[in-house]
């Protein structure tokens, strides 16, 4: 007897068992609309922020709540007369209009380190400057370090050229409505920081002193964007040209240490933006198109190993900028991120500021990403400090107290530990752990009632609330893809301590309550879904098998239900509905 599938009740019986794939197309993109790409309002609309994104943005840039005003006490008194006890009289302020409130209580200004890696034409520079001006309107003020590949190190006229380029950027910013200030004096000192932290990989060959931030802080306090050429003071107090990456690394460390020493200027950088002509870091998994999101902690070496030789000519500074991002983010707050973007996509900086996410989620199905018009050679790469990812296959290797805390905080329920771990003793396939148990994906093998192989079931997928929105969810799902339905593809050979992409992929199945707010995220990443009473059953088809089937069919077309699909939803539904709850009632 077939299970009841409410959402498919109006379809034919065979239609209820059809795998849903290749039917979802990307939503109509606002890039197709007539307004200019850099139009401020349209750029904000392109960001399409979620409610969580909006709250996160307002937490950083929104007005700070003010403490309630103390009551005013009026005490009648006169010479020669006894005074009565004071009577508190509260004088309530009249509520100002929203317009007045916005003027009296502006958004909080935060800083971003920006590497402008030219040379750029006047048109390109105007486009970039317009994007930076828009960021300033949203509360993010750029501290710009100038670099130009047009003049080699040691060139006779390099100093004059870089000063001229600095002034050109200042002039262009002011034409776009911003106030900018050239900071031509050296703001960093040549040589490593005294008592450098040994944990920092590839530390910059420059450092700062507290007094070096006086011109930067003065510019920011005056509402001006500081524009800095890559000069440093050597041991003889001479100003010499250095690599802009060393200046940015020194500023990242020094500005983070300086932090907020006054009420109006917070030097702590929350973004690193690398604006160049080549865009992000090419990815072997996307046929040379850029990486969407990079976990620097676990992927840095792997990216170097899989960096194809031709990219050293088409993207000559990709790896050096990757190293720059790793160095700067090692100093900056954990919530900070870096973005590598082409001059062709300045409006994407607004989307990154508001959402702190890549232009496209790296955990989306590969077929959906490959057919997405928003994935181009100029799609930006978002980089985060990230977390180590590892795969655990033995129950004895799991830190149970940490896993328990993760699950209970994520789901807001009390785990039935004895029953939960007793089930895992016989059913566990693997556990993917992010960092120190800030996220985990638990996959089990569920026996079927036929000669079919065991069902690969995603039993738990959890991320601590404090790490939701920092990339951990995508990092974890990509590792889950690589260990289950993505096995067998070269692009599944990511460094997560698992099988390295070697093996046969298998369908991944899971269930979720119909009222789970995460279901929208699941819909986007699954091959299909059906309703099972209070549950939604999701699945991801083994990608290698889909590719083989597609090759077999060639131009013969696809049947409504493939032979290998017959009966599987019935089997999955029967097994999944009987899996016991892991929670105490």
mmCIF file of N, CA and C in Angstrom, residues 1-5 16-21 444-458 485 505-512 526-532 535-543 545-546 561-580:
data_model
loop_
_atom_site.group_PDB
_atom_site.id
_atom_site.type_symbol
_atom_site.label_atom_id
_atom_site.label_comp_id
_atom_site.label_asym_id
_atom_site.label_seq_id
_atom_site.Cartn_x
_atom_site.Cartn_y
_atom_site.Cartn_z
ATOM 1 N N UNK A 1 0.859 -1.194 0.000
ATOM 2 C CA UNK A 1 0.000 0.000 0.000
ATOM 3 C C UNK A 1 0.893 1.241 0.000
ATOM 4 N N UNK A 2 0.522 2.214 -0.800
ATOM 5 C CA UNK A 2 1.350 3.411 -0.939
ATOM 6 C C UNK A 2 1.140 4.347 0.229
ATOM 7 N N UNK A 3 2.172 5.061 0.664
ATOM 8 C CA UNK A 3 1.998 6.042 1.735
ATOM 9 C C UNK A 3 1.193 7.224 1.247
ATOM 10 N N UNK A 4 0.526 7.867 2.161
ATOM 11 C CA UNK A 4 -0.270 9.048 1.825
ATOM 12 C C UNK A 4 0.679 10.213 1.593
ATOM 13 N N UNK A 5 0.573 10.863 0.441
ATOM 14 C CA UNK A 5 1.433 11.990 0.086
ATOM 15 C C UNK A 5 0.532 13.154 -0.250
ATOM 16 N N UNK A 16 3.451 11.021 -8.627
ATOM 17 C CA UNK A 16 3.853 11.197 -7.229
ATOM 18 C C UNK A 16 5.256 10.688 -6.979
ATOM 19 N N UNK A 17 5.752 9.834 -7.880
ATOM 20 C CA UNK A 17 7.056 9.229 -7.658
ATOM 21 C C UNK A 17 8.134 9.814 -8.561
ATOM 22 N N UNK A 18 7.814 10.937 -9.183
ATOM 23 C CA UNK A 18 8.775 11.552 -10.091
ATOM 24 C C UNK A 18 9.816 12.351 -9.314
ATOM 25 N N UNK A 19 11.074 12.142 -9.642
ATOM 26 C CA UNK A 19 12.131 12.947 -9.034
ATOM 27 C C UNK A 19 12.027 14.371 -9.560
ATOM 28 N N UNK A 20 12.065 15.326 -8.649
ATOM 29 C CA UNK A 20 11.966 16.732 -9.037
ATOM 30 C C UNK A 20 13.371 17.273 -9.212
ATOM 31 N N UNK A 21 13.755 17.509 -10.422
ATOM 32 C CA UNK A 21 15.084 18.072 -10.665
ATOM 33 C C UNK A 21 15.078 18.797 -11.999
ATOM 34 N N UNK A 444 23.258 8.474 9.015
ATOM 35 C CA UNK A 444 23.102 7.077 9.417
ATOM 36 C C UNK A 444 22.749 6.218 8.203
ATOM 37 N N UNK A 445 22.956 4.929 8.351
ATOM 38 C CA UNK A 445 22.527 3.950 7.354
ATOM 39 C C UNK A 445 21.272 3.261 7.875
ATOM 40 N N UNK A 446 20.147 3.483 7.221
ATOM 41 C CA UNK A 446 18.869 2.916 7.649
ATOM 42 C C UNK A 446 18.531 1.708 6.772
ATOM 43 N N UNK A 447 18.345 0.525 7.389
ATOM 44 C CA UNK A 447 18.038 -0.671 6.585
ATOM 45 C C UNK A 447 16.680 -0.540 5.900
ATOM 46 N N UNK A 448 16.647 -0.974 4.639
ATOM 47 C CA UNK A 448 15.384 -0.961 3.888
ATOM 48 C C UNK A 448 14.708 -2.322 4.022
ATOM 49 N N UNK A 449 13.480 -2.390 3.523
ATOM 50 C CA UNK A 449 12.709 -3.620 3.644
ATOM 51 C C UNK A 449 12.745 -4.429 2.357
ATOM 52 N N UNK A 450 13.823 -4.309 1.627
ATOM 53 C CA UNK A 450 13.935 -5.054 0.372
ATOM 54 C C UNK A 450 15.396 -5.368 0.148
ATOM 55 N N UNK A 451 15.704 -5.806 -1.039
ATOM 56 C CA UNK A 451 17.094 -6.123 -1.374
ATOM 57 C C UNK A 451 17.901 -4.870 -1.687
ATOM 58 N N UNK A 452 17.252 -3.715 -1.645
ATOM 59 C CA UNK A 452 17.938 -2.463 -1.933
ATOM 60 C C UNK A 452 18.963 -2.172 -0.844
ATOM 61 N N UNK A 453 20.011 -1.410 -1.189
ATOM 62 C CA UNK A 453 21.011 -1.054 -0.172
ATOM 63 C C UNK A 453 20.403 -0.167 0.908
ATOM 64 N N UNK A 454 21.142 -0.023 1.997
ATOM 65 C CA UNK A 454 20.667 0.803 3.103
ATOM 66 C C UNK A 454 20.463 2.239 2.651
ATOM 67 N N UNK A 455 19.535 2.920 3.295
ATOM 68 C CA UNK A 455 19.218 4.308 2.971
ATOM 69 C C UNK A 455 20.178 5.217 3.722
ATOM 70 N N UNK A 456 20.786 6.140 3.012
ATOM 71 C CA UNK A 456 21.656 7.134 3.643
ATOM 72 C C UNK A 456 20.772 8.264 4.156
ATOM 73 N N UNK A 457 20.717 8.405 5.470
ATOM 74 C CA UNK A 457 19.742 9.305 6.106
ATOM 75 C C UNK A 457 20.463 10.400 6.894
ATOM 76 N N UNK A 458 20.134 11.634 6.609
ATOM 77 C CA UNK A 458 20.682 12.769 7.360
ATOM 78 C C UNK A 458 19.880 12.907 8.640
ATOM 79 N N UNK A 485 26.053 12.309 -1.551
ATOM 80 C CA UNK A 485 25.513 12.279 -2.906
ATOM 81 C C UNK A 485 26.453 12.883 -3.950
ATOM 82 N N UNK A 505 28.636 7.732 -5.228
ATOM 83 C CA UNK A 505 27.660 8.538 -4.513
ATOM 84 C C UNK A 505 26.379 7.765 -4.261
ATOM 85 N N UNK A 506 25.645 8.163 -3.249
ATOM 86 C CA UNK A 506 24.378 7.533 -2.943
ATOM 87 C C UNK A 506 23.366 8.603 -2.557
ATOM 88 N N UNK A 507 22.101 8.318 -2.820
ATOM 89 C CA UNK A 507 21.052 9.281 -2.511
ATOM 90 C C UNK A 507 21.052 9.600 -1.017
ATOM 91 N N UNK A 508 20.831 10.862 -0.715
ATOM 92 C CA UNK A 508 20.750 11.310 0.672
ATOM 93 C C UNK A 508 19.308 11.724 0.967
ATOM 94 N N UNK A 509 18.757 11.208 2.064
ATOM 95 C CA UNK A 509 17.357 11.436 2.428
ATOM 96 C C UNK A 509 17.301 12.051 3.818
ATOM 97 N N UNK A 510 16.341 12.943 4.039
ATOM 98 C CA UNK A 510 16.106 13.466 5.389
ATOM 99 C C UNK A 510 14.676 13.987 5.496
ATOM 100 N N UNK A 511 14.262 14.232 6.718
ATOM 101 C CA UNK A 511 12.914 14.731 6.966
ATOM 102 C C UNK A 511 12.984 15.994 7.800
ATOM 103 N N UNK A 512 11.938 16.797 7.683
ATOM 104 C CA UNK A 512 11.863 18.041 8.444
ATOM 105 C C UNK A 512 10.402 18.350 8.725
ATOM 106 N N UNK A 526 17.769 20.493 -2.355
ATOM 107 C CA UNK A 526 17.341 19.120 -2.577
ATOM 108 C C UNK A 526 16.981 18.884 -4.035
ATOM 109 N N UNK A 527 16.987 17.594 -4.430
ATOM 110 C CA UNK A 527 16.517 17.222 -5.762
ATOM 111 C C UNK A 527 14.996 17.201 -5.812
ATOM 112 N N UNK A 528 14.366 16.885 -4.686
ATOM 113 C CA UNK A 528 12.913 16.830 -4.650
ATOM 114 C C UNK A 528 12.402 16.696 -3.229
ATOM 115 N N UNK A 529 11.097 16.748 -3.061
ATOM 116 C CA UNK A 529 10.485 16.628 -1.747
ATOM 117 C C UNK A 529 9.037 16.199 -1.898
ATOM 118 N N UNK A 530 8.508 15.566 -0.850
ATOM 119 C CA UNK A 530 7.089 15.225 -0.784
ATOM 120 C C UNK A 530 6.621 15.450 0.648
ATOM 121 N N UNK A 531 5.333 15.670 0.802
ATOM 122 C CA UNK A 531 4.734 15.831 2.126
ATOM 123 C C UNK A 531 4.342 14.473 2.692
ATOM 124 N N UNK A 532 4.652 14.255 3.960
ATOM 125 C CA UNK A 532 4.279 13.039 4.675
ATOM 126 C C UNK A 532 3.603 13.437 5.977
ATOM 127 N N UNK A 535 5.416 15.853 8.252
ATOM 128 C CA UNK A 535 6.799 15.918 7.806
ATOM 129 C C UNK A 535 6.893 16.301 6.336
ATOM 130 N N UNK A 536 8.070 16.807 5.964
ATOM 131 C CA UNK A 536 8.451 16.940 4.560
ATOM 132 C C UNK A 536 9.655 16.038 4.350
ATOM 133 N N UNK A 537 9.550 15.142 3.370
ATOM 134 C CA UNK A 537 10.657 14.260 3.030
ATOM 135 C C UNK A 537 11.459 14.901 1.900
ATOM 136 N N UNK A 538 12.757 15.119 2.146
ATOM 137 C CA UNK A 538 13.660 15.683 1.140
ATOM 138 C C UNK A 538 14.646 14.619 0.677
ATOM 139 N N UNK A 539 15.176 14.788 -0.524
ATOM 140 C CA UNK A 539 16.250 13.917 -0.960
ATOM 141 C C UNK A 539 17.146 14.628 -1.972
ATOM 142 N N UNK A 540 18.394 14.174 -2.028
ATOM 143 C CA UNK A 540 19.360 14.612 -3.040
ATOM 144 C C UNK A 540 19.816 13.378 -3.802
ATOM 145 N N UNK A 541 19.622 13.377 -5.118
ATOM 146 C CA UNK A 541 20.029 12.243 -5.947
ATOM 147 C C UNK A 541 21.546 12.166 -6.048
ATOM 148 N N UNK A 542 22.051 10.962 -6.102
ATOM 149 C CA UNK A 542 23.483 10.755 -6.322
ATOM 150 C C UNK A 542 23.878 11.387 -7.653
ATOM 151 N N UNK A 543 24.758 12.355 -7.628
ATOM 152 C CA UNK A 543 25.059 13.146 -8.826
ATOM 153 C C UNK A 543 25.790 12.331 -9.894
ATOM 154 N N UNK A 545 25.395 9.147 -10.579
ATOM 155 C CA UNK A 545 24.426 8.312 -11.279
ATOM 156 C C UNK A 545 23.600 9.144 -12.256
ATOM 157 N N UNK A 546 23.229 10.362 -11.827
ATOM 158 C CA UNK A 546 22.468 11.230 -12.729
ATOM 159 C C UNK A 546 23.261 11.543 -13.986
ATOM 160 N N UNK A 561 9.082 8.785 -15.232
ATOM 161 C CA UNK A 561 9.666 8.103 -14.082
ATOM 162 C C UNK A 561 10.712 7.135 -14.605
ATOM 163 N N UNK A 562 11.953 7.307 -14.169
ATOM 164 C CA UNK A 562 13.014 6.412 -14.583
ATOM 165 C C UNK A 562 12.835 5.052 -13.902
ATOM 166 N N UNK A 563 13.418 4.029 -14.502
ATOM 167 C CA UNK A 563 13.279 2.689 -13.935
ATOM 168 C C UNK A 563 13.834 2.619 -12.523
ATOM 169 N N UNK A 564 14.973 3.280 -12.317
ATOM 170 C CA UNK A 564 15.593 3.204 -10.998
ATOM 171 C C UNK A 564 14.858 4.034 -9.948
ATOM 172 N N UNK A 565 13.881 4.822 -10.375
ATOM 173 C CA UNK A 565 13.103 5.617 -9.427
ATOM 174 C C UNK A 565 11.857 4.880 -8.912
ATOM 175 N N UNK A 566 11.454 3.842 -9.622
ATOM 176 C CA UNK A 566 10.223 3.142 -9.273
ATOM 177 C C UNK A 566 10.289 2.617 -7.834
ATOM 178 N N UNK A 567 9.320 3.000 -7.044
ATOM 179 C CA UNK A 567 9.159 2.451 -5.707
ATOM 180 C C UNK A 567 10.039 3.029 -4.627
ATOM 181 N N UNK A 568 10.979 3.891 -4.996
ATOM 182 C CA UNK A 568 11.910 4.359 -3.966
ATOM 183 C C UNK A 568 11.260 5.324 -2.989
ATOM 184 N N UNK A 569 10.347 6.166 -3.437
ATOM 185 C CA UNK A 569 9.686 7.069 -2.500
ATOM 186 C C UNK A 569 8.837 6.307 -1.500
ATOM 187 N N UNK A 570 8.201 5.251 -1.965
ATOM 188 C CA UNK A 570 7.412 4.407 -1.058
ATOM 189 C C UNK A 570 8.315 3.806 0.014
ATOM 190 N N UNK A 571 9.478 3.287 -0.416
ATOM 191 C CA UNK A 571 10.426 2.680 0.514
ATOM 192 C C UNK A 571 10.983 3.730 1.476
ATOM 193 N N UNK A 572 11.429 4.869 0.949
ATOM 194 C CA UNK A 572 11.971 5.916 1.812
ATOM 195 C C UNK A 572 10.932 6.363 2.841
ATOM 196 N N UNK A 573 9.724 6.601 2.382
ATOM 197 C CA UNK A 573 8.677 7.101 3.275
ATOM 198 C C UNK A 573 8.398 6.124 4.394
ATOM 199 N N UNK A 574 8.329 4.836 4.038
ATOM 200 C CA UNK A 574 8.024 3.815 5.040
ATOM 201 C C UNK A 574 9.110 3.760 6.111
ATOM 202 N N UNK A 575 10.381 3.871 5.681
ATOM 203 C CA UNK A 575 11.496 3.787 6.627
ATOM 204 C C UNK A 575 11.613 5.058 7.457
ATOM 205 N N UNK A 576 11.559 6.203 6.792
ATOM 206 C CA UNK A 576 11.800 7.479 7.472
ATOM 207 C C UNK A 576 10.727 7.789 8.499
ATOM 208 N N UNK A 577 9.481 7.470 8.188
ATOM 209 C CA UNK A 577 8.402 7.766 9.127
ATOM 210 C C UNK A 577 8.529 6.970 10.426
ATOM 211 N N UNK A 578 9.235 5.846 10.394
ATOM 212 C CA UNK A 578 9.354 5.000 11.579
ATOM 213 C C UNK A 578 10.593 5.294 12.410
ATOM 214 N N UNK A 579 11.444 6.229 11.961
ATOM 215 C CA UNK A 579 12.632 6.568 12.743
ATOM 216 C C UNK A 579 12.198 7.282 14.016
ATOM 217 N N UNK A 580 12.628 6.798 15.184
ATOM 218 C CA UNK A 580 12.156 7.389 16.448
ATOM 219 C C UNK A 580 12.741 8.774 16.688
#
